[in-house]
């Protein structure tokens, strides 16, 4: 494959930009050798802001010599029109799909900024906020008496195996109350689950990771430490897997999977467990 220049990718939205970024990541994941820098441009909700952004995009184009790529979820026609003046490859989510939907449904769209069914449903929005607060207050083994009773799932695994970002993603996307609890060498010596987890065995779900990947992640956090050494990482991963197998805890290898993929597997597990609970 010939060398390709590094590109700049903009995620542009009149709201927070989460949808634009999710779309961009999903599409760019199909090009694993593509190298790029990311720029987030949320709350572009007026022509003046769009004009400033176009100037920024043009500066990047002049500096790098290649057109930036823009993932946009702008909906206001006058703001969209300004953005399209930029010399960039623009992937316009709403521009691509709203027109065909209008024709199919026989009605015009509102072109309203930030109009999502999930946000309009105040109860759904509130559940997500509660789940986010729960994840933050039950991160990395933080346990208060009785609070794990409210958890929908408890993620376990060695330190830096992806528990915290997965917990927050589950909360933000699915309103799942996810706690996470690290497995440490003392747990392996006892060959038993930590005491706070034992009453909640049915809620446990494990994350594992390759020792090599774990060592690279830990090396960034604590360079040249025993904690980050490959030998220690290999031992911890083996011990954690042995513990999960002994306890009959389902688990997934996070080494090559995105948070979205990990969360999808966990949601399937939760749906299965709920199905059994309803029998």
GROMACS .gro file of C-alpha atoms in nm:
model
  279
    1UNK     CA    1   0.000   0.000   0.000
    2UNK     CA    2   0.151   0.336  -0.098
    3UNK     CA    3   0.223   0.591   0.171
    4UNK     CA    4  -0.066   0.830   0.225
    5UNK     CA    5  -0.037   1.168   0.398
    6UNK     CA    6  -0.176   1.211   0.747
    7UNK     CA    7  -0.516   1.375   0.734
    8UNK     CA    8  -0.718   1.583   0.979
    9UNK     CA    9  -1.069   1.471   1.066
   10UNK     CA   10  -1.327   1.720   1.197
   11UNK     CA   11  -1.638   1.614   1.391
   12UNK     CA   12  -1.888   1.897   1.347
   13UNK     CA   13  -2.222   1.930   1.523
   14UNK     CA   14  -2.473   2.184   1.646
   15UNK     CA   15  -2.485   1.984   1.971
   16UNK     CA   16  -2.229   1.789   2.166
   17UNK     CA   17  -2.088   1.610   1.860
   18UNK     CA   18  -2.124   1.257   2.000
   19UNK     CA   19  -2.327   1.140   1.699
   20UNK     CA   20  -2.082   1.286   1.447
   21UNK     CA   21  -1.787   1.133   1.629
   22UNK     CA   22  -1.955   0.793   1.659
   23UNK     CA   23  -2.034   0.798   1.286
   24UNK     CA   24  -1.678   0.899   1.201
   25UNK     CA   25  -1.519   0.634   1.419
   26UNK     CA   26  -1.747   0.364   1.277
   27UNK     CA   27  -1.655   0.451   0.919
   28UNK     CA   28  -1.285   0.513   0.972
   29UNK     CA   29  -1.250   0.183   1.157
   30UNK     CA   30  -1.281   0.024   0.812
   31UNK     CA   31  -0.945   0.181   0.719
   32UNK     CA   32  -0.707   0.051   0.990
   33UNK     CA   33  -0.396   0.187   0.814
   34UNK     CA   34  -0.538   0.539   0.782
   35UNK     CA   35  -0.350   0.786   1.005
   36UNK     CA   36  -0.528   1.102   1.116
   37UNK     CA   37  -0.558   1.378   1.374
   38UNK     CA   38  -0.898   1.456   1.528
   39UNK     CA   39  -1.063   1.794   1.582
   40UNK     CA   40  -1.398   1.825   1.761
   41UNK     CA   41  -1.619   2.121   1.675
   42UNK     CA   42  -1.940   2.109   1.882
   43UNK     CA   43  -2.216   2.371   1.910
   44UNK     CA   44  -2.176   2.509   1.556
   45UNK     CA   45  -2.531   2.649   1.562
   46UNK     CA   46  -2.498   2.979   1.374
   47UNK     CA   47  -2.361   3.085   1.034
   48UNK     CA   48  -2.095   3.297   1.203
   49UNK     CA   49  -1.960   2.998   1.393
   50UNK     CA   50  -1.966   2.789   1.076
   51UNK     CA   51  -1.773   3.061   0.892
   52UNK     CA   52  -1.503   3.062   1.161
   53UNK     CA   53  -1.483   2.684   1.136
   54UNK     CA   54  -1.448   2.699   0.757
   55UNK     CA   55  -1.148   2.930   0.802
   56UNK     CA   56  -0.998   2.681   1.046
   57UNK     CA   57  -1.052   2.395   0.803
   58UNK     CA   58  -0.892   2.597   0.523
   59UNK     CA   59  -0.587   2.670   0.740
   60UNK     CA   60  -0.542   2.299   0.802
   61UNK     CA   61  -0.572   2.234   0.429
   62UNK     CA   62  -0.301   2.491   0.351
   63UNK     CA   63  -0.072   2.361   0.626
   64UNK     CA   64  -0.101   1.991   0.543
   65UNK     CA   65  -0.154   2.011   0.167
   66UNK     CA   66  -0.446   1.765   0.180
   67UNK     CA   67  -0.818   1.816   0.224
   68UNK     CA   68  -0.952   1.751   0.574
   69UNK     CA   69  -1.238   1.506   0.623
   70UNK     CA   70  -1.548   1.645   0.796
   71UNK     CA   71  -1.820   1.438   0.961
   72UNK     CA   72  -2.118   1.667   1.012
   73UNK     CA   73  -2.453   1.635   1.187
   74UNK     CA   74  -2.558   1.997   1.127
   75UNK     CA   75  -2.927   2.037   1.043
   76UNK     CA   76  -2.994   2.409   0.993
   77UNK     CA   77  -2.977   2.474   0.615
   78UNK     CA   78  -2.812   2.817   0.648
   79UNK     CA   79  -2.539   2.675   0.872
   80UNK     CA   80  -2.490   2.369   0.651
   81UNK     CA   81  -2.454   2.594   0.346
   82UNK     CA   82  -2.166   2.781   0.508
   83UNK     CA   83  -1.987   2.462   0.608
   84UNK     CA   84  -2.005   2.331   0.252
   85UNK     CA   85  -1.791   2.621   0.134
   86UNK     CA   86  -1.491   2.449   0.291
   87UNK     CA   87  -1.244   2.270   0.067
   88UNK     CA   88  -1.290   1.940   0.247
   89UNK     CA   89  -1.448   1.600   0.202
   90UNK     CA   90  -1.776   1.643   0.394
   91UNK     CA   91  -1.977   1.345   0.514
   92UNK     CA   92  -2.315   1.503   0.588
   93UNK     CA   93  -2.524   1.262   0.795
   94UNK     CA   94  -2.852   1.451   0.792
   95UNK     CA   95  -2.806   1.585   0.441
   96UNK     CA   96  -2.764   1.230   0.316
   97UNK     CA   97  -3.061   1.077   0.492
   98UNK     CA   98  -3.319   1.347   0.571
   99UNK     CA   99  -3.421   1.409   0.209
  100UNK     CA  100  -3.500   1.044   0.130
  101UNK     CA  101  -3.683   1.011   0.464
  102UNK     CA  102  -3.892   1.321   0.391
  103UNK     CA  103  -3.992   1.173   0.056
  104UNK     CA  104  -4.069   0.831   0.204
  105UNK     CA  105  -4.270   0.969   0.499
  106UNK     CA  106  -4.441   1.237   0.292
  107UNK     CA  107  -4.365   1.510   0.543
  108UNK     CA  108  -4.092   1.769   0.599
  109UNK     CA  109  -3.843   1.737   0.883
  110UNK     CA  110  -3.818   2.010   1.144
  111UNK     CA  111  -3.446   2.084   1.086
  112UNK     CA  112  -3.440   2.162   1.457
  113UNK     CA  113  -3.110   2.172   1.643
  114UNK     CA  114  -3.046   1.891   1.891
  115UNK     CA  115  -3.383   1.724   1.838
  116UNK     CA  116  -3.350   1.363   1.957
  117UNK     CA  117  -3.624   1.141   2.089
  118UNK     CA  118  -3.397   1.031   2.373
  119UNK     CA  119  -3.347   1.388   2.492
  120UNK     CA  120  -3.716   1.470   2.463
  121UNK     CA  121  -3.799   1.172   2.682
  122UNK     CA  122  -3.708   1.325   3.014
  123UNK     CA  123  -3.733   0.994   3.198
  124UNK     CA  124  -3.485   0.829   2.960
  125UNK     CA  125  -3.249   1.125   2.993
  126UNK     CA  126  -3.273   1.115   3.370
  127UNK     CA  127  -3.195   0.743   3.375
  128UNK     CA  128  -2.876   0.807   3.179
  129UNK     CA  129  -2.768   1.081   3.418
  130UNK     CA  130  -2.832   0.852   3.715
  131UNK     CA  131  -2.636   0.572   3.548
  132UNK     CA  132  -2.340   0.804   3.479
  133UNK     CA  133  -2.337   0.919   3.840
  134UNK     CA  134  -2.355   0.558   3.952
  135UNK     CA  135  -2.059   0.458   3.732
  136UNK     CA  136  -1.850   0.748   3.863
  137UNK     CA  137  -1.931   0.673   4.225
  138UNK     CA  138  -1.857   0.301   4.183
  139UNK     CA  139  -1.536   0.326   3.983
  140UNK     CA  140  -1.225   0.121   4.057
  141UNK     CA  141  -1.363  -0.071   4.353
  142UNK     CA  142  -1.543   0.212   4.532
  143UNK     CA  143  -1.810   0.034   4.735
  144UNK     CA  144  -2.058   0.173   4.983
  145UNK     CA  145  -2.281  -0.045   5.197
  146UNK     CA  146  -2.571  -0.174   4.996
  147UNK     CA  147  -2.507   0.034   4.685
  148UNK     CA  148  -2.402  -0.261   4.468
  149UNK     CA  149  -2.758  -0.388   4.508
  150UNK     CA  150  -2.854  -0.120   4.255
  151UNK     CA  151  -2.593  -0.222   3.998
  152UNK     CA  152  -2.715  -0.375   3.672
  153UNK     CA  153  -2.370  -0.522   3.614
  154UNK     CA  154  -2.030  -0.524   3.786
  155UNK     CA  155  -1.724  -0.537   3.562
  156UNK     CA  156  -1.418  -0.711   3.702
  157UNK     CA  157  -1.065  -0.759   3.570
  158UNK     CA  158  -0.707  -0.657   3.628
  159UNK     CA  159  -0.613  -0.291   3.647
  160UNK     CA  160  -0.620  -0.113   3.305
  161UNK     CA  161  -0.820  -0.379   3.124
  162UNK     CA  162  -1.087  -0.133   3.009
  163UNK     CA  163  -1.339  -0.145   3.293
  164UNK     CA  164  -1.384   0.229   3.354
  165UNK     CA  165  -1.443   0.346   2.994
  166UNK     CA  166  -1.677   0.052   2.936
  167UNK     CA  167  -1.876   0.136   3.250
  168UNK     CA  168  -1.918   0.497   3.141
  169UNK     CA  169  -2.010   0.401   2.786
  170UNK     CA  170  -2.278   0.162   2.914
  171UNK     CA  171  -2.416   0.441   3.130
  172UNK     CA  172  -2.416   0.707   2.859
  173UNK     CA  173  -2.549   0.494   2.577
  174UNK     CA  174  -2.777   0.245   2.752
  175UNK     CA  175  -2.850   0.391   3.099
  176UNK     CA  176  -2.694   0.079   3.249
  177UNK     CA  177  -2.575   0.116   3.607
  178UNK     CA  178  -2.231  -0.041   3.582
  179UNK     CA  179  -1.986  -0.065   3.872
  180UNK     CA  180  -1.631  -0.184   3.818
  181UNK     CA  181  -1.397  -0.360   4.057
  182UNK     CA  182  -1.027  -0.439   4.002
  183UNK     CA  183  -0.886  -0.784   4.073
  184UNK     CA  184  -0.557  -0.749   4.260
  185UNK     CA  185  -0.276  -0.989   4.363
  186UNK     CA  186  -0.430  -1.039   4.711
  187UNK     CA  187  -0.744  -1.179   4.545
  188UNK     CA  188  -0.531  -1.424   4.349
  189UNK     CA  189  -0.347  -1.537   4.661
  190UNK     CA  190  -0.678  -1.602   4.837
  191UNK     CA  191  -0.810  -1.770   4.520
  192UNK     CA  192  -1.145  -1.613   4.593
  193UNK     CA  193  -1.358  -1.320   4.490
  194UNK     CA  194  -1.324  -1.000   4.693
  195UNK     CA  195  -1.574  -1.010   4.980
  196UNK     CA  196  -1.792  -0.720   4.853
  197UNK     CA  197  -1.852  -0.907   4.526
  198UNK     CA  198  -1.959  -1.243   4.664
  199UNK     CA  199  -2.325  -1.150   4.722
  200UNK     CA  200  -2.344  -1.022   4.364
  201UNK     CA  201  -2.193  -1.312   4.171
  202UNK     CA  202  -2.479  -1.316   3.919
  203UNK     CA  203  -2.403  -0.955   3.820
  204UNK     CA  204  -2.033  -1.008   3.754
  205UNK     CA  205  -1.884  -0.984   3.405
  206UNK     CA  206  -1.511  -1.006   3.338
  207UNK     CA  207  -1.278  -0.821   3.105
  208UNK     CA  208  -0.943  -0.970   3.014
  209UNK     CA  209  -0.664  -0.841   2.792
  210UNK     CA  210  -0.343  -0.973   2.638
  211UNK     CA  211  -0.039  -0.935   2.867
  212UNK     CA  212   0.153  -0.756   2.590
  213UNK     CA  213  -0.119  -0.496   2.540
  214UNK     CA  214  -0.161  -0.455   2.915
  215UNK     CA  215   0.211  -0.399   2.962
  216UNK     CA  216   0.212  -0.123   2.698
  217UNK     CA  217  -0.083   0.053   2.862
  218UNK     CA  218   0.065   0.030   3.210
  219UNK     CA  219   0.407   0.141   3.089
  220UNK     CA  220   0.252   0.474   2.987
  221UNK     CA  221   0.111   0.513   3.336
  222UNK     CA  222   0.406   0.384   3.543
  223UNK     CA  223   0.720   0.351   3.329
  224UNK     CA  224   0.980   0.091   3.426
  225UNK     CA  225   0.773  -0.043   3.717
  226UNK     CA  226   0.701  -0.396   3.831
  227UNK     CA  227   0.335  -0.307   3.781
  228UNK     CA  228   0.398  -0.256   3.407
  229UNK     CA  229   0.645  -0.539   3.350
  230UNK     CA  230   0.541  -0.803   3.099
  231UNK     CA  231   0.613  -1.081   3.348
  232UNK     CA  232   0.382  -0.926   3.609
  233UNK     CA  233   0.112  -0.851   3.352
  234UNK     CA  234   0.124  -1.207   3.225
  235UNK     CA  235   0.090  -1.343   3.579
  236UNK     CA  236  -0.202  -1.113   3.668
  237UNK     CA  237  -0.392  -1.191   3.349
  238UNK     CA  238  -0.348  -1.567   3.398
  239UNK     CA  239  -0.456  -1.549   3.761
  240UNK     CA  240  -0.759  -1.333   3.682
  241UNK     CA  241  -0.873  -1.571   3.409
  242UNK     CA  242  -0.828  -1.869   3.640
  243UNK     CA  243  -1.038  -1.696   3.905
  244UNK     CA  244  -1.316  -1.610   3.662
  245UNK     CA  245  -1.323  -1.964   3.528
  246UNK     CA  246  -1.336  -2.113   3.878
  247UNK     CA  247  -1.622  -1.884   3.972
  248UNK     CA  248  -1.811  -1.938   3.645
  249UNK     CA  249  -1.802  -1.570   3.553
  250UNK     CA  250  -1.858  -1.481   3.184
  251UNK     CA  251  -1.584  -1.269   3.031
  252UNK     CA  252  -1.463  -1.109   2.709
  253UNK     CA  253  -1.116  -1.033   2.574
  254UNK     CA  254  -1.089  -0.657   2.526
  255UNK     CA  255  -0.750  -0.664   2.349
  256UNK     CA  256  -0.869  -0.601   1.994
  257UNK     CA  257  -1.224  -0.485   2.059
  258UNK     CA  258  -1.358  -0.131   2.071
  259UNK     CA  259  -1.561  -0.011   2.367
  260UNK     CA  260  -1.868  -0.022   2.142
  261UNK     CA  261  -1.807  -0.390   2.067
  262UNK     CA  262  -1.745  -0.475   2.431
  263UNK     CA  263  -2.062  -0.292   2.534
  264UNK     CA  264  -2.265  -0.474   2.267
  265UNK     CA  265  -2.154  -0.812   2.405
  266UNK     CA  266  -2.238  -0.703   2.760
  267UNK     CA  267  -2.582  -0.580   2.651
  268UNK     CA  268  -2.650  -0.918   2.490
  269UNK     CA  269  -2.550  -1.082   2.817
  270UNK     CA  270  -2.781  -0.852   3.017
  271UNK     CA  271  -3.070  -0.920   2.782
  272UNK     CA  272  -3.014  -1.294   2.816
  273UNK     CA  273  -3.002  -1.269   3.195
  274UNK     CA  274  -3.320  -1.062   3.199
  275UNK     CA  275  -3.489  -1.321   2.984
  276UNK     CA  276  -3.400  -1.589   3.236
  277UNK     CA  277  -3.510  -1.365   3.523
  278UNK     CA  278  -3.853  -1.330   3.362
  279UNK     CA  279  -3.912  -1.706   3.336
   0.00000   0.00000   0.00000
